Tab-separated table of C-alpha atoms and ligand atoms in Angstrom:
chain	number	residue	atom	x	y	z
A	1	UNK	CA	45.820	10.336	11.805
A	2	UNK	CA	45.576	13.931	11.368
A	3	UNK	CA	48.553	16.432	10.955
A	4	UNK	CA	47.212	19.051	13.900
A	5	UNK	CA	47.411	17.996	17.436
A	6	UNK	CA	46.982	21.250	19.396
A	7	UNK	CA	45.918	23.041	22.833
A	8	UNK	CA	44.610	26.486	23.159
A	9	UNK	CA	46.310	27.262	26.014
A	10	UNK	CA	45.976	31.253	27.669
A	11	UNK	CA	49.011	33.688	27.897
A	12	UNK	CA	50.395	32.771	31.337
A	13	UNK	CA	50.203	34.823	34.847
A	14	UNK	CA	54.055	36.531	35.260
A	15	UNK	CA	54.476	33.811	37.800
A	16	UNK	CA	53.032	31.110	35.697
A	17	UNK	CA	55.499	30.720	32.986
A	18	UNK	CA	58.008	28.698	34.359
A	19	UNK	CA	55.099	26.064	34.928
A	20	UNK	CA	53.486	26.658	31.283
A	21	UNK	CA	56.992	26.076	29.736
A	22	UNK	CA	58.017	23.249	32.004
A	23	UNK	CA	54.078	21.709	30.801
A	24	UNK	CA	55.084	22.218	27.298
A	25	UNK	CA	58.358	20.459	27.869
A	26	UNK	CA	57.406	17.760	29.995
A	27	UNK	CA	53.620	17.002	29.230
A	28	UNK	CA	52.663	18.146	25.532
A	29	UNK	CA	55.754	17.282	23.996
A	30	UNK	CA	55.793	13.830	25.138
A	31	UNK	CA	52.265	13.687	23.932
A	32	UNK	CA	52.727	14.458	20.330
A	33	UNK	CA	51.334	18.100	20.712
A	34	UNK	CA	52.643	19.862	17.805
A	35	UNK	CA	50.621	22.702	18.195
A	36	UNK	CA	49.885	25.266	20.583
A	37	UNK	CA	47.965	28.282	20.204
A	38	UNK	CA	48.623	31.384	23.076
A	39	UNK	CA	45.114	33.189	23.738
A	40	UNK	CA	46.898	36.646	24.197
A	41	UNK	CA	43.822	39.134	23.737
A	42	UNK	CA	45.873	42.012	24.363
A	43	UNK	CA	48.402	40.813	27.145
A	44	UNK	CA	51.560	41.737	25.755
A	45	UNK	CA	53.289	44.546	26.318
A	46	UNK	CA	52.816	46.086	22.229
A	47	UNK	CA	55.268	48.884	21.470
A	48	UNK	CA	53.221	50.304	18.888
A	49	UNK	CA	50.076	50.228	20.892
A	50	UNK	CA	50.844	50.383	24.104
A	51	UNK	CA	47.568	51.380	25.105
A	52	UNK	CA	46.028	48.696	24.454
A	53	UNK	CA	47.649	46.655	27.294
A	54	UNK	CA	45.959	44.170	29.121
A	55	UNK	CA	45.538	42.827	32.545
A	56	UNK	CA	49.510	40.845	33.201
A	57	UNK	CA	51.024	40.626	29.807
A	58	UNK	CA	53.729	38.919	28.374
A	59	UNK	CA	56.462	40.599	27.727
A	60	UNK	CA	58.702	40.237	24.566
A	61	UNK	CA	61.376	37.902	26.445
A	62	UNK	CA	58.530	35.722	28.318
A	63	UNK	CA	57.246	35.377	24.330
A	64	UNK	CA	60.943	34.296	23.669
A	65	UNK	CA	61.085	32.230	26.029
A	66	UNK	CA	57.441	30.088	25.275
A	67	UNK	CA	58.733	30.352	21.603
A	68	UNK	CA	62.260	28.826	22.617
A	69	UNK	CA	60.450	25.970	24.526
A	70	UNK	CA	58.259	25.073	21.788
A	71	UNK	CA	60.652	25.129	18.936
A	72	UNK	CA	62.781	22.838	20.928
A	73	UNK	CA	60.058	19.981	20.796
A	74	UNK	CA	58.884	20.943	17.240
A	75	UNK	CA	55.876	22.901	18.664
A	76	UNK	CA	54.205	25.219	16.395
A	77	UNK	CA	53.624	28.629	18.429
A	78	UNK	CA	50.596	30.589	17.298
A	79	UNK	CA	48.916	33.774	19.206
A	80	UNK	CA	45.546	34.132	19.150
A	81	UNK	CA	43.474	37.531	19.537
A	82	UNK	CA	39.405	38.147	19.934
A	83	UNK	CA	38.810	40.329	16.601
A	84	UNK	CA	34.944	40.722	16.869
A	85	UNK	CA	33.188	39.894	20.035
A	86	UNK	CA	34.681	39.277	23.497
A	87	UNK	CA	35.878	42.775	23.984
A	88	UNK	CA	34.575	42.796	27.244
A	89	UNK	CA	33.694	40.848	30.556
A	90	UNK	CA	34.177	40.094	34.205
A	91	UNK	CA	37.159	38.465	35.510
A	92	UNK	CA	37.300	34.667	36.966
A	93	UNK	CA	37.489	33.710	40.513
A	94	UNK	CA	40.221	34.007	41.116
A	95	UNK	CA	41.707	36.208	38.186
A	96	UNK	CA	43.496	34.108	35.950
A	97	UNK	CA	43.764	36.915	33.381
A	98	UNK	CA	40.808	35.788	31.652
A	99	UNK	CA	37.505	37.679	30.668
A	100	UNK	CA	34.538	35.647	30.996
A	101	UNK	CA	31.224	36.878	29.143
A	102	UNK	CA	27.789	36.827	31.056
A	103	UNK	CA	24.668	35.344	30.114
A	104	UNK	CA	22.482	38.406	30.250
A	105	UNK	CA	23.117	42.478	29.994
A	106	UNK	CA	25.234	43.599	32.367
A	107	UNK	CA	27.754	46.294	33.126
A	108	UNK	CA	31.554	44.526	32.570
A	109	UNK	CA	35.086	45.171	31.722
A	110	UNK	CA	36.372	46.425	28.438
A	111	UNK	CA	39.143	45.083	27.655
A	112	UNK	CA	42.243	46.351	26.164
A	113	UNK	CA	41.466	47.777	22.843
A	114	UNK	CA	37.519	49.309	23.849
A	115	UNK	CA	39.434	50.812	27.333
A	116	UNK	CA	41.723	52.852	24.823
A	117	UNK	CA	39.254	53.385	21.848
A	118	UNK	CA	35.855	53.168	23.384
A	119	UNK	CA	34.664	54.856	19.867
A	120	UNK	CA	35.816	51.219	18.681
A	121	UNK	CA	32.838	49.623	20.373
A	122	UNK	CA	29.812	48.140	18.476
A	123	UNK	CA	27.745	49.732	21.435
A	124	UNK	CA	29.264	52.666	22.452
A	125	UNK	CA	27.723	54.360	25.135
A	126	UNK	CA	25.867	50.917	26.230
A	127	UNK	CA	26.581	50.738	29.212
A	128	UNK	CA	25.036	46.963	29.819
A	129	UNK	CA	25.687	44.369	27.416
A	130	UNK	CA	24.630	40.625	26.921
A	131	UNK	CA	27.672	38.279	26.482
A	132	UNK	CA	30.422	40.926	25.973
A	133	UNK	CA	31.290	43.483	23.654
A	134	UNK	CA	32.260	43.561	20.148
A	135	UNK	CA	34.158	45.859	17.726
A	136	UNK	CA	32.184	47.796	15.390
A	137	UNK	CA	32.842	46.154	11.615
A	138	UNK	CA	32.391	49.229	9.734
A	139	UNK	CA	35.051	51.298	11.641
A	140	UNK	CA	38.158	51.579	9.325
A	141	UNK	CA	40.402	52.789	11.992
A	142	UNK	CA	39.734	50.121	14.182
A	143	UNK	CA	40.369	47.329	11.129
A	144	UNK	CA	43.762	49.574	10.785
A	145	UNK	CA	44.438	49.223	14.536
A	146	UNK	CA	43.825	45.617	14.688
A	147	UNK	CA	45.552	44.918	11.861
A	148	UNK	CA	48.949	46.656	13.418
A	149	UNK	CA	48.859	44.610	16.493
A	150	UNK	CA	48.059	41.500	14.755
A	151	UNK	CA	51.572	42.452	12.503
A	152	UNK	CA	53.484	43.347	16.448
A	153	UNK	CA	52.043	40.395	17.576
A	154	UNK	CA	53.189	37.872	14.839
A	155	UNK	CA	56.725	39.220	14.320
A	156	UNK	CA	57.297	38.932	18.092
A	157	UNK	CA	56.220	35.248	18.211
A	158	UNK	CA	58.072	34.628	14.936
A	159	UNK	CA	54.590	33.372	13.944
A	160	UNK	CA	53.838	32.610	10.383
A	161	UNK	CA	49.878	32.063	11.329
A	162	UNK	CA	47.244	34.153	13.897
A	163	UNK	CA	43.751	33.035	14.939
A	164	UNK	CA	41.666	35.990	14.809
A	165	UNK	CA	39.215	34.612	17.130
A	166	UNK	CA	35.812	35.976	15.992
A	167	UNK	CA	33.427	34.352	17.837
A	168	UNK	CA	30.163	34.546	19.850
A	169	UNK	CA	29.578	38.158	18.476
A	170	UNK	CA	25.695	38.751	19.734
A	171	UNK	CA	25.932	42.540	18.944
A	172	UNK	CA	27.354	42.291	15.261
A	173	UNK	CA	25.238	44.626	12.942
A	174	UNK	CA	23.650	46.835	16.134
A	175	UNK	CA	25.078	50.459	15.393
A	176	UNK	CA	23.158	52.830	12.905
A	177	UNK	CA	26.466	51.721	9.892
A	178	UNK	CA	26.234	48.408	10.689
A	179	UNK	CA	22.324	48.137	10.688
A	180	UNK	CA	22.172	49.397	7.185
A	181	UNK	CA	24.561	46.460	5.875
A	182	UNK	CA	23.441	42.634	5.538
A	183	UNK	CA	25.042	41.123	8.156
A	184	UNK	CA	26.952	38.454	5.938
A	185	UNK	CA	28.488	41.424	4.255
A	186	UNK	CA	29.630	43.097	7.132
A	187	UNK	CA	31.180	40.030	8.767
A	188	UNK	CA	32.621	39.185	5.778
A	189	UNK	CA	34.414	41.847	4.418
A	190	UNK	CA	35.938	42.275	7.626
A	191	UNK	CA	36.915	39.160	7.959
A	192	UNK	CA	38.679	39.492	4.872
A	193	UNK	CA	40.027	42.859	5.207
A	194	UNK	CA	42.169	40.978	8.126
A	195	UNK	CA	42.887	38.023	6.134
A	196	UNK	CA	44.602	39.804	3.261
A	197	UNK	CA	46.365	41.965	5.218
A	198	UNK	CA	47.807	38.768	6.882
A	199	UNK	CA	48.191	37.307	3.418
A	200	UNK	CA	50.330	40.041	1.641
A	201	UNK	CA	52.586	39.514	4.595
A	202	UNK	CA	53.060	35.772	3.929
A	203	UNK	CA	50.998	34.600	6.920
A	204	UNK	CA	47.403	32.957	7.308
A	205	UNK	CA	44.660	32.939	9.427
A	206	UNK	CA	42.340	31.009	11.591
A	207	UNK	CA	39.254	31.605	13.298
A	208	UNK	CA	36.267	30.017	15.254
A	209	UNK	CA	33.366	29.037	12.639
A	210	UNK	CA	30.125	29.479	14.858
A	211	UNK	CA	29.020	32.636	13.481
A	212	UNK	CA	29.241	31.347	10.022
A	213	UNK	CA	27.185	28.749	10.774
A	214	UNK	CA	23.073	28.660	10.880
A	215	UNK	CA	21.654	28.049	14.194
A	216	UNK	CA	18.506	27.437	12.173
A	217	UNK	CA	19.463	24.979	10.055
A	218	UNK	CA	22.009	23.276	12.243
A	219	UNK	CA	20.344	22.577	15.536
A	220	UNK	CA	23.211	24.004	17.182
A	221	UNK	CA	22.361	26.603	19.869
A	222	UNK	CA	23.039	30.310	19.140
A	223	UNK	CA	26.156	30.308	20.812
A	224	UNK	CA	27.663	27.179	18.369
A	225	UNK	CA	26.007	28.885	15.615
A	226	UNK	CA	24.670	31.945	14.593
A	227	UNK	CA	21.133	33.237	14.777
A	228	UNK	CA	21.775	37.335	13.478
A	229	UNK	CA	22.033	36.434	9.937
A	230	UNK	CA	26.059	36.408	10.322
A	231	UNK	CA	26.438	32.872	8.670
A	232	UNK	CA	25.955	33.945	5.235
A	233	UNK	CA	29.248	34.993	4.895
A	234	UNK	CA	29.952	31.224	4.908
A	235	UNK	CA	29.888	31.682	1.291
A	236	UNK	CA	31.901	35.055	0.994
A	237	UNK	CA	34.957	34.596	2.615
A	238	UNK	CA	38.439	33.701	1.930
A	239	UNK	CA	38.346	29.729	1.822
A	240	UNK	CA	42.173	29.712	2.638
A	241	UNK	CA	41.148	30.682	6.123
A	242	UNK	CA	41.199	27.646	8.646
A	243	UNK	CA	38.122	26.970	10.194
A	244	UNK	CA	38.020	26.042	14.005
A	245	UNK	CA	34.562	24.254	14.326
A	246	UNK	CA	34.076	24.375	17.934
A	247	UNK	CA	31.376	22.246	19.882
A	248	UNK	CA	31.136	21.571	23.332
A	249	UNK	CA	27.096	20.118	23.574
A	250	UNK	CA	26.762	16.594	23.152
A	251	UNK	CA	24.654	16.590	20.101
A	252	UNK	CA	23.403	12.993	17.664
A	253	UNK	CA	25.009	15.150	14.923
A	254	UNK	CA	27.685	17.463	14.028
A	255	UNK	CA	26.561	18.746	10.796
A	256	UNK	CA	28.832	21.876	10.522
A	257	UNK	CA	31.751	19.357	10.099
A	258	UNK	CA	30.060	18.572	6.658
A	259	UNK	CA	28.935	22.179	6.049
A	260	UNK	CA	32.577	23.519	6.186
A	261	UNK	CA	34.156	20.746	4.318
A	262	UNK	CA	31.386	21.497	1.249
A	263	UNK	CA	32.146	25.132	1.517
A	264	UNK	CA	35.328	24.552	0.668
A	265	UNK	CA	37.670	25.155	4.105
A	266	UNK	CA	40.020	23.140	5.682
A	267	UNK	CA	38.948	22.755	9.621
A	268	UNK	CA	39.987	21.969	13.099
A	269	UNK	CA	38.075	19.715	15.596
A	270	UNK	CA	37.845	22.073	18.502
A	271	UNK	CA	36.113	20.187	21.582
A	272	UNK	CA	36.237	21.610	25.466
A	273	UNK	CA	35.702	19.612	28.508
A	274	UNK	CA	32.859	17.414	28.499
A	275	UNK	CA	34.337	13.897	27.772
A	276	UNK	CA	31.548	12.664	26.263
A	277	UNK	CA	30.615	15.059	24.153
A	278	UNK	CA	34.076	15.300	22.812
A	279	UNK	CA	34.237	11.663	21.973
A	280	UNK	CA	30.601	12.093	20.012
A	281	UNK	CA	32.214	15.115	17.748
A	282	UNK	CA	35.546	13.214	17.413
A	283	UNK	CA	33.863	10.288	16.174
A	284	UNK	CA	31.480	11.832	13.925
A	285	UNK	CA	34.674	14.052	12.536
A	286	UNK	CA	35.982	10.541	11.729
A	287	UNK	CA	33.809	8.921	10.013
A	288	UNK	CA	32.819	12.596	8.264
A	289	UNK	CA	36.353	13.518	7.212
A	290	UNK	CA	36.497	14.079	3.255
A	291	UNK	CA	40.360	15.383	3.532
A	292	UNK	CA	38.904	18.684	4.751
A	293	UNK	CA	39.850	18.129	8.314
A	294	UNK	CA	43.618	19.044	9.474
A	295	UNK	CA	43.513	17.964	13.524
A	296	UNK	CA	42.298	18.422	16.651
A	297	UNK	CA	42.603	21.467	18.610
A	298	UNK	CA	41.605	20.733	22.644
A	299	UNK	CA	39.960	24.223	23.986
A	300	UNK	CA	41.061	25.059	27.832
A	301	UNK	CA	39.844	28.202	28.903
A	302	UNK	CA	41.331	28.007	32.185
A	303	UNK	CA	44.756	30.065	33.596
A	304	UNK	CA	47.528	27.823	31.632
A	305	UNK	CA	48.842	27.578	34.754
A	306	UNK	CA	46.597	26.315	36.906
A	307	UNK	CA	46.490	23.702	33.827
A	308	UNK	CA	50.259	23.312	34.127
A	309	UNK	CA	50.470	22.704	37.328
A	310	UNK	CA	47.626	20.032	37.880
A	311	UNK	CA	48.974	18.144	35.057
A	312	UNK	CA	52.466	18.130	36.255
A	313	UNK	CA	51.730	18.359	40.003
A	314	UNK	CA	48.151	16.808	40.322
A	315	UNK	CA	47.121	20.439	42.263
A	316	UNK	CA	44.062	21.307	42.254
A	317	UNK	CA	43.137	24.056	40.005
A	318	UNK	CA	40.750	26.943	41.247
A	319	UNK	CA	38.975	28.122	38.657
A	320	UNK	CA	35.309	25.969	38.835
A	321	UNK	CA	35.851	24.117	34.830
A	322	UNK	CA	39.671	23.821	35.536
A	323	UNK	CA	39.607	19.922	37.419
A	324	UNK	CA	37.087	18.315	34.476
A	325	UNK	CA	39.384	20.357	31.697
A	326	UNK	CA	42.015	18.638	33.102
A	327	UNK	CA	40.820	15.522	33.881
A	328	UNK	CA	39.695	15.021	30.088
A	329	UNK	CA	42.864	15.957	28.575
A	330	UNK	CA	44.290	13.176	30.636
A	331	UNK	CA	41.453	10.654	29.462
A	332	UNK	CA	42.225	11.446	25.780
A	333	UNK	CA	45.920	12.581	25.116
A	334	UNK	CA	47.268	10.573	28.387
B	401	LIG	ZN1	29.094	49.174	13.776
């Protein structure tokens, strides 16, 4: 019913992406996926940065070769980078390539762009965080920097869209030039800076929607929604940016479907694993929908491959969320 059916799905392990492409081919395809957006952080191998580098990247043929699979089956190929928080963390067990943040301060990982540029960091010099870290908003040259790998990043997937991530940023507004700025503001008019930068080059942008959401007024908890003030840039920021409401509590309600959709945005129903809960958002999406809502977008967060291979093989992934992940997107897609 809706014209979006997509997967996040992480940049594959070098020896994973055989399996990710063959799972494109031969289980989203068939499935009426027409979406699929790579969670690439800063695994590719960037010319222009190459400092920057993360843990395994892609390189540009392994891009090439994702990109060839999905324009074969009418797959729309879109990466996806963490522009605020998640610039940190601790690695799963077993490393999958992916950063995990941590429920209370602790020392962690930067990852590729704080390693290079630890000046970059909202709490420089911290050296244990809650969550993870995040980049600090008022730092032109880190806006610039972003900005130039978002530009390697899309011309190398051929991409004519990026989701900027931008959730689950605790720390937003903690250093001395972000303190003095309402928080909205801030979030905004970075937010934008990206967008129109995006924009003049033809391309748009989505992102996750918790932080402009109110905790408060929402009932969602502070990780679905915001409780730093961030949300009031709700009302300040480009409304041709796609919104990726993302909920994976089962709650009675999902009032930030409504919320977005008055604001003026076009969204994404972004559920994760929990069956149940995903039908309760779906169906309240449903019956909510006011033309605002574009798809579904089915979060993983597990290695791709792992993903890959116990949908094609029935192995058993490793990673502790990877079997009920699984399991759902077989319940729902088939
Ligand atoms: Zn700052």
């Amino acid at each position: 019913m809706w014209e979006i059916k997509g997967i996040v799905l992480t940049a594959p392990l070098k020896g994973e992406i055989d399996n990710v492409i063959k799972f494109i081919d031969e289980y989203l395809a068939p499935r009426g996926f027409n979406t699929v957006i790579m969670q690439v952080r800063y695994r590719y191998e960037f010319k222009k940065h190459p400092e920057v580098t993360g843990y395994d990247p892609l390189s540009y043929g392994d891009v090439k070769s994702l990109l060839s699979v999905c324009r074969k089956n009418n797959i729309k190929l879109i990466p996806k980078m963490n522009l605020m928080g998640h610039q940190s963390g601790i690695h799963n067990e077993p490393t999958d390539g992916i950063l995990h943040g941590h429920n209370k301060p602790m020392a962690d990982e930067p990852d590729g762009l704080l390693r290079a540029y630890p000046q970059f960091d909202e709490q420089n010099g911290v050296e244990e965080v809650y969550y993870s870290r995040s980049i600090c908003l008022s730092n032109q040259e880190a806006r610039d920097t972003v900005c130039e790998l978002l530009d390697e990043l899309m011309d190398v997937f051929e991409a004519d869209s990026v989701h900027i991530g931008c959730d689950e940023g605790f720390s937003l507004g903690v250093c001395e030039k972000c303190a003095a700025k309402q928080r909205g503001e801030l979030f905004a008019s970075w937010i934008n800076g990206i967008n129109r930068h995006v924009r003049k080059r033809g391309g748009s942008v989505l992102m996750w929607g918790d932080r402009l959401l109110s905790s408060e007024t929402t009932g969602y908890d502070r990780w679905e929604a915001s409780d730093n003030g961030s949300y009031t840039a709700i009302d300040l920021i480009d409304k041709d940016i796609t919104i990726c409401d993302w909920h994976y509590n089962f709650y009675e309600t999902y009032p930030s479907v409504d919320v977005f959709g008055e604001a003026g945005f076009k969204i994404l129903i972004c559920p994760w694993r929990d069956k149940s809960s995903l039908e309760a958002f779906l169906n309240y999406a449903k019956a909510h929908d006011k033309g605002h809502i574009k798809g579904i977008l089915m979060t993983t967060w597990c290695g791709s491959g792992y993903l890959a291979r116990r949908l094609l093989y029935g192995e058993k992934g490793k990673w502790l969320h990877t079997e009920q992940i699984a399991s759902t997107v077989e319940e729902i897609f088939g």
